[in-house]
Amino acid sequence: DTAVSQTPKYLVTQMGNDKSIKCEQNLGHDTMYWYKQDSKKFLKIMFSYNNKELIINETVPNRFSPKSPDKAHLNLHINSLELGDSAVYFCASSQDFGRARIDTQYFGPGTRLTVL
Amino acid sequence: KNQVEQSPQSLIILEGKNCTLQCNYTVSPFSNLRWYKQDTGRGPVSLTIMTFSENTKSNGRYTATLDADTKQSSLHITASQLSDSASYICVVSAYSSASKIIFGSGTRLSIRP
């Protein structure tokens, strides 16, 4: 009963390619997120979606585009991959982002992206 | 500038001992502070969440404290077990902007038998 799942777990690709990472949550949560964890282990939020609306968009390159076909899915598409995109990408979800702000975020297992 | 700083960066203790991890933040206006545990190769898992009015919150052998005046938090682990070996991440959220969720860099805790 995986709460937040991501595919693939590992992704190795060449510079310049386009790739997607998929995320699904079966918790019935309203909000989903994408985070990037760099080599120094800092987690930085990239995007979040609430009711299919983008509510956070940190200063990430426009090569990154989140796509949410429904409330349970938030996929991350990356165009023209660069070496600096190599990192672990985590998907997360939470029940109620914005009002009480005491929502717990549940994280997926991560996708390790390596750009050669 | 909104920042979350954790100390120490890494810590090694013997199984059965207690330890305390520190988190200092400058995020404003403060909404809540969370501690996460991240095992190697896995996503973070929430341990505690505290709002402005909460000073202490426990989750089993984990006890988090919050001093909103000094903007400091600590995570105390009692009677450590080998399974406690992980990174512990402090996360602070600001109230006014959806984009202000600041993660600390974590403390890497290793428990030795």
Tab-separated table of C-alpha atoms in Angstrom:
chain	number	residue	atom	x	y	z
A	1	ASP	CA	0.000	0.000	0.000
A	2	THR	CA	2.431	2.648	-1.199
A	3	ALA	CA	1.098	6.080	-0.274
A	4	VAL	CA	3.243	8.152	-2.641
A	5	SER	CA	4.950	6.370	-5.500
A	6	GLN	CA	7.373	7.582	-8.120
A	7	THR	CA	8.670	6.072	-11.328
A	8	PRO	CA	11.326	5.471	-12.329
A	9	LYS	CA	13.494	5.041	-9.250
A	10	TYR	CA	16.651	5.602	-11.286
A	11	LEU	CA	17.031	7.530	-14.519
A	12	VAL	CA	20.271	7.837	-16.447
A	13	THR	CA	20.216	9.903	-19.602
A	14	GLN	CA	22.304	12.038	-21.932
A	15	MET	CA	22.492	15.814	-21.931
A	16	GLY	CA	19.905	17.407	-24.148
A	17	ASN	CA	17.318	14.661	-23.788
A	18	ASP	CA	13.751	15.171	-22.585
A	19	LYS	CA	12.504	12.990	-19.733
A	20	SER	CA	9.533	12.638	-17.406
A	21	ILE	CA	9.180	11.444	-13.835
A	22	LYS	CA	5.786	10.235	-12.700
A	23	CYS	CA	4.222	10.573	-9.262
A	24	GLU	CA	1.021	9.148	-7.863
A	25	GLN	CA	-0.545	9.379	-4.403
A	26	ASN	CA	-3.396	7.226	-3.116
A	27	LEU	CA	-3.990	9.255	0.062
A	28	GLY	CA	-6.738	11.441	-1.349
A	29	HIS	CA	-4.627	14.533	-0.654
A	30	ASP	CA	-5.371	17.907	-2.186
A	31	THR	CA	-1.847	19.093	-2.802
A	32	MET	CA	1.213	17.522	-4.402
A	33	TYR	CA	4.790	18.796	-4.577
A	34	TRP	CA	8.075	18.291	-6.342
A	35	TYR	CA	11.362	18.767	-4.514
A	36	LYS	CA	14.941	18.594	-5.685
A	37	GLN	CA	17.667	17.293	-3.358
A	38	ASP	CA	21.130	18.221	-4.515
A	39	SER	CA	24.458	16.619	-3.717
A	40	LYS	CA	24.711	18.640	-0.507
A	41	LYS	CA	21.434	17.072	0.625
A	42	PHE	CA	19.485	20.340	0.589
A	43	LEU	CA	15.833	19.822	-0.248
A	44	LYS	CA	14.328	22.650	-2.286
A	45	ILE	CA	10.721	22.931	-3.288
A	46	MET	CA	10.122	23.271	-7.010
A	47	PHE	CA	6.381	23.108	-7.561
A	48	SER	CA	3.133	22.273	-5.913
A	49	TYR	CA	-0.365	21.746	-7.261
A	50	ASN	CA	-3.615	22.259	-5.364
A	51	ASN	CA	-6.851	21.296	-7.103
A	52	LYS	CA	-4.994	21.222	-10.404
A	53	GLU	CA	-3.726	24.750	-9.947
A	54	LEU	CA	-0.071	25.670	-9.673
A	55	ILE	CA	0.373	27.527	-6.405
A	56	ILE	CA	4.138	27.437	-5.988
A	57	ASN	CA	6.666	27.975	-8.680
A	58	GLU	CA	10.136	28.576	-7.300
A	59	THR	CA	12.836	29.990	-9.510
A	60	VAL	CA	13.355	26.864	-11.519
A	61	PRO	CA	14.235	26.887	-15.222
A	62	ASN	CA	11.271	26.732	-17.557
A	63	ARG	CA	12.740	23.499	-18.888
A	64	PHE	CA	10.951	21.962	-15.915
A	65	SER	CA	7.204	21.693	-16.254
A	66	PRO	CA	4.814	19.982	-13.858
A	67	LYS	CA	1.779	18.280	-15.315
A	68	SER	CA	-1.197	17.153	-13.254
A	69	PRO	CA	-3.776	15.098	-15.162
A	70	ASP	CA	-5.820	14.652	-11.961
A	71	LYS	CA	-5.597	15.201	-8.215
A	72	ALA	CA	-3.745	11.935	-7.646
A	73	HIS	CA	-0.952	12.561	-10.128
A	74	LEU	CA	1.742	15.182	-10.555
A	75	ASN	CA	4.317	14.390	-13.207
A	76	LEU	CA	7.537	16.305	-13.780
A	77	HIS	CA	8.690	16.839	-17.340
A	78	ILE	CA	12.191	18.080	-18.041
A	79	ASN	CA	13.334	19.351	-21.439
A	80	SER	CA	16.903	19.643	-22.696
A	81	LEU	CA	18.495	18.042	-19.657
A	82	GLU	CA	21.707	19.576	-18.332
A	83	LEU	CA	24.472	18.174	-16.164
A	84	GLY	CA	23.326	20.343	-13.268
A	85	ASP	CA	19.943	18.672	-13.287
A	86	SER	CA	21.509	15.563	-11.765
A	87	ALA	CA	19.919	15.145	-8.354
A	88	VAL	CA	17.303	13.182	-6.465
A	89	TYR	CA	13.772	14.389	-7.135
A	90	PHE	CA	11.124	13.773	-4.493
A	91	CYS	CA	7.405	13.934	-4.923
A	92	ALA	CA	5.231	14.646	-1.876
A	93	SER	CA	1.597	15.201	-1.027
A	94	SER	CA	-0.372	16.795	1.799
A	95	GLN	CA	-3.991	17.099	2.818
A	96	ASP	CA	-4.613	20.792	3.213
A	97	PHE	CA	-1.976	23.270	2.204
A	98	GLY	CA	-2.675	26.931	2.816
A	99	ARG	CA	-5.240	27.195	5.591
A	100	ALA	CA	-4.034	25.663	8.836
A	101	ARG	CA	-0.548	25.053	7.476
A	102	ILE	CA	0.009	22.176	9.856
A	103	ASP	CA	-0.397	19.564	7.180
A	104	THR	CA	2.061	16.687	7.110
A	105	GLN	CA	3.786	16.086	3.817
A	106	TYR	CA	4.211	12.487	2.758
A	107	PHE	CA	7.185	11.892	0.521
A	108	GLY	CA	7.768	9.403	-2.232
A	109	PRO	CA	10.924	7.270	-2.406
A	110	GLY	CA	12.694	9.626	-4.793
A	111	THR	CA	13.977	9.401	-8.348
A	112	ARG	CA	17.736	9.587	-8.801
A	113	LEU	CA	18.400	11.411	-12.051
A	114	THR	CA	21.895	11.239	-13.557
A	115	VAL	CA	22.661	13.325	-16.616
A	116	LEU	CA	25.785	12.285	-18.530
B	1	LYS	CA	16.832	36.157	4.502
B	2	ASN	CA	14.850	33.045	5.425
B	3	GLN	CA	17.243	30.398	6.661
B	4	VAL	CA	17.233	27.198	8.648
B	5	GLU	CA	20.508	26.072	10.160
B	6	GLN	CA	21.075	22.751	11.844
B	7	SER	CA	23.832	21.514	14.081
B	8	PRO	CA	25.807	19.425	14.295
B	9	GLN	CA	26.252	18.437	10.661
B	10	SER	CA	26.980	14.894	11.721
B	11	LEU	CA	26.936	12.970	14.980
B	12	ILE	CA	28.044	9.508	16.028
B	13	ILE	CA	26.804	7.991	19.280
B	14	LEU	CA	26.664	4.563	20.853
B	15	GLU	CA	23.488	2.548	20.842
B	16	GLY	CA	21.399	3.231	23.927
B	17	LYS	CA	22.693	6.767	24.433
B	18	ASN	CA	20.643	9.947	24.168
B	19	CYS	CA	21.346	12.835	21.837
B	20	THR	CA	20.013	16.273	20.952
B	21	LEU	CA	19.959	17.899	17.542
B	22	GLN	CA	19.609	21.655	17.101
B	23	CYS	CA	17.770	23.852	14.630
B	24	ASN	CA	17.933	27.645	14.434
B	25	TYR	CA	15.786	29.570	12.011
B	26	THR	CA	15.166	33.070	10.763
B	27	VAL	CA	12.005	32.308	8.767
B	28	SER	CA	9.339	34.945	9.269
B	29	PRO	CA	6.439	35.181	9.830
B	30	PHE	CA	6.602	31.796	11.473
B	31	SER	CA	3.873	29.245	10.818
B	32	ASN	CA	5.166	25.850	11.883
B	33	LEU	CA	8.280	23.800	12.368
B	34	ARG	CA	8.657	20.160	11.463
B	35	TRP	CA	11.254	17.500	12.013
B	36	TYR	CA	11.701	14.812	9.404
B	37	LYS	CA	13.734	11.613	9.422
B	38	GLN	CA	15.297	10.595	6.139
B	39	ASP	CA	16.806	7.138	5.785
B	40	THR	CA	19.483	6.728	3.143
B	41	GLY	CA	17.949	6.376	-0.295
B	42	ARG	CA	14.421	7.128	0.873
B	43	GLY	CA	12.091	10.083	1.172
B	44	PRO	CA	11.742	12.082	4.401
B	45	VAL	CA	9.193	10.906	6.970
B	46	SER	CA	7.499	13.331	9.329
B	47	LEU	CA	8.324	12.998	13.043
B	48	THR	CA	6.724	16.075	14.620
B	49	ILE	CA	4.965	19.297	13.656
B	50	MET	CA	4.782	22.280	16.009
B	51	THR	CA	2.999	25.587	15.705
B	52	PHE	CA	3.807	28.838	17.448
B	53	SER	CA	1.977	27.981	20.660
B	54	GLU	CA	3.509	24.555	21.153
B	55	ASN	CA	6.673	24.161	23.208
B	56	THR	CA	7.084	20.416	23.215
B	57	LYS	CA	5.853	17.502	21.169
B	58	SER	CA	6.768	13.856	21.483
B	59	ASN	CA	6.625	10.926	19.114
B	60	GLY	CA	7.814	7.809	20.886
B	61	ARG	CA	11.495	8.236	21.736
B	62	TYR	CA	11.616	11.513	19.812
B	63	THR	CA	10.857	14.770	21.638
B	64	ALA	CA	10.933	18.103	19.851
B	65	THR	CA	11.021	21.455	21.614
B	66	LEU	CA	10.348	24.888	20.216
B	67	ASP	CA	11.308	28.312	21.551
B	68	ALA	CA	9.600	30.794	19.252
B	69	ASP	CA	11.229	33.743	21.032
B	70	THR	CA	14.778	32.633	20.343
B	71	LYS	CA	13.756	30.873	17.129
B	72	GLN	CA	15.317	27.611	18.172
B	73	SER	CA	14.176	24.030	18.121
B	74	SER	CA	15.736	20.821	19.302
B	75	LEU	CA	15.065	17.165	18.655
B	76	HIS	CA	15.960	14.861	21.524
B	77	ILE	CA	16.332	11.149	20.900
B	78	THR	CA	16.172	8.903	23.909
B	79	ALA	CA	17.729	5.440	24.204
B	80	SER	CA	18.978	5.435	20.635
B	81	GLN	CA	18.631	2.378	18.443
B	82	LEU	CA	20.540	1.307	15.361
B	83	SER	CA	17.470	2.122	13.273
B	84	ASP	CA	17.759	5.759	14.325
B	85	SER	CA	20.734	6.118	11.981
B	86	ALA	CA	19.481	8.606	9.400
B	87	SER	CA	19.458	12.270	8.471
B	88	TYR	CA	17.193	14.494	10.543
B	89	ILE	CA	15.859	17.527	8.747
B	90	CYS	CA	14.320	20.630	10.287
B	91	VAL	CA	11.738	22.397	8.112
B	92	VAL	CA	10.199	25.781	8.831
B	93	SER	CA	7.173	27.237	7.054
B	94	ALA	CA	6.260	30.890	6.826
B	95	TYR	CA	2.657	31.925	7.176
B	96	SER	CA	2.189	34.568	4.556
B	97	SER	CA	3.525	32.977	1.433
B	98	ALA	CA	2.906	29.554	0.005
B	99	SER	CA	6.405	29.432	-1.354
B	100	LYS	CA	8.231	29.740	1.958
B	101	ILE	CA	8.976	26.249	3.076
B	102	ILE	CA	12.614	26.256	4.108
B	103	PHE	CA	14.534	23.042	4.683
B	104	GLY	CA	17.650	22.757	6.801
B	105	SER	CA	20.548	20.751	5.443
B	106	GLY	CA	20.067	18.069	8.054
B	107	THR	CA	22.084	16.328	10.733
B	108	ARG	CA	23.506	12.970	9.793
B	109	LEU	CA	23.168	10.700	12.845
B	110	SER	CA	25.010	7.401	13.057
B	111	ILE	CA	24.327	4.946	15.853
B	112	ARG	CA	27.147	2.517	16.617
B	113	PRO	CA	26.547	-0.832	18.348
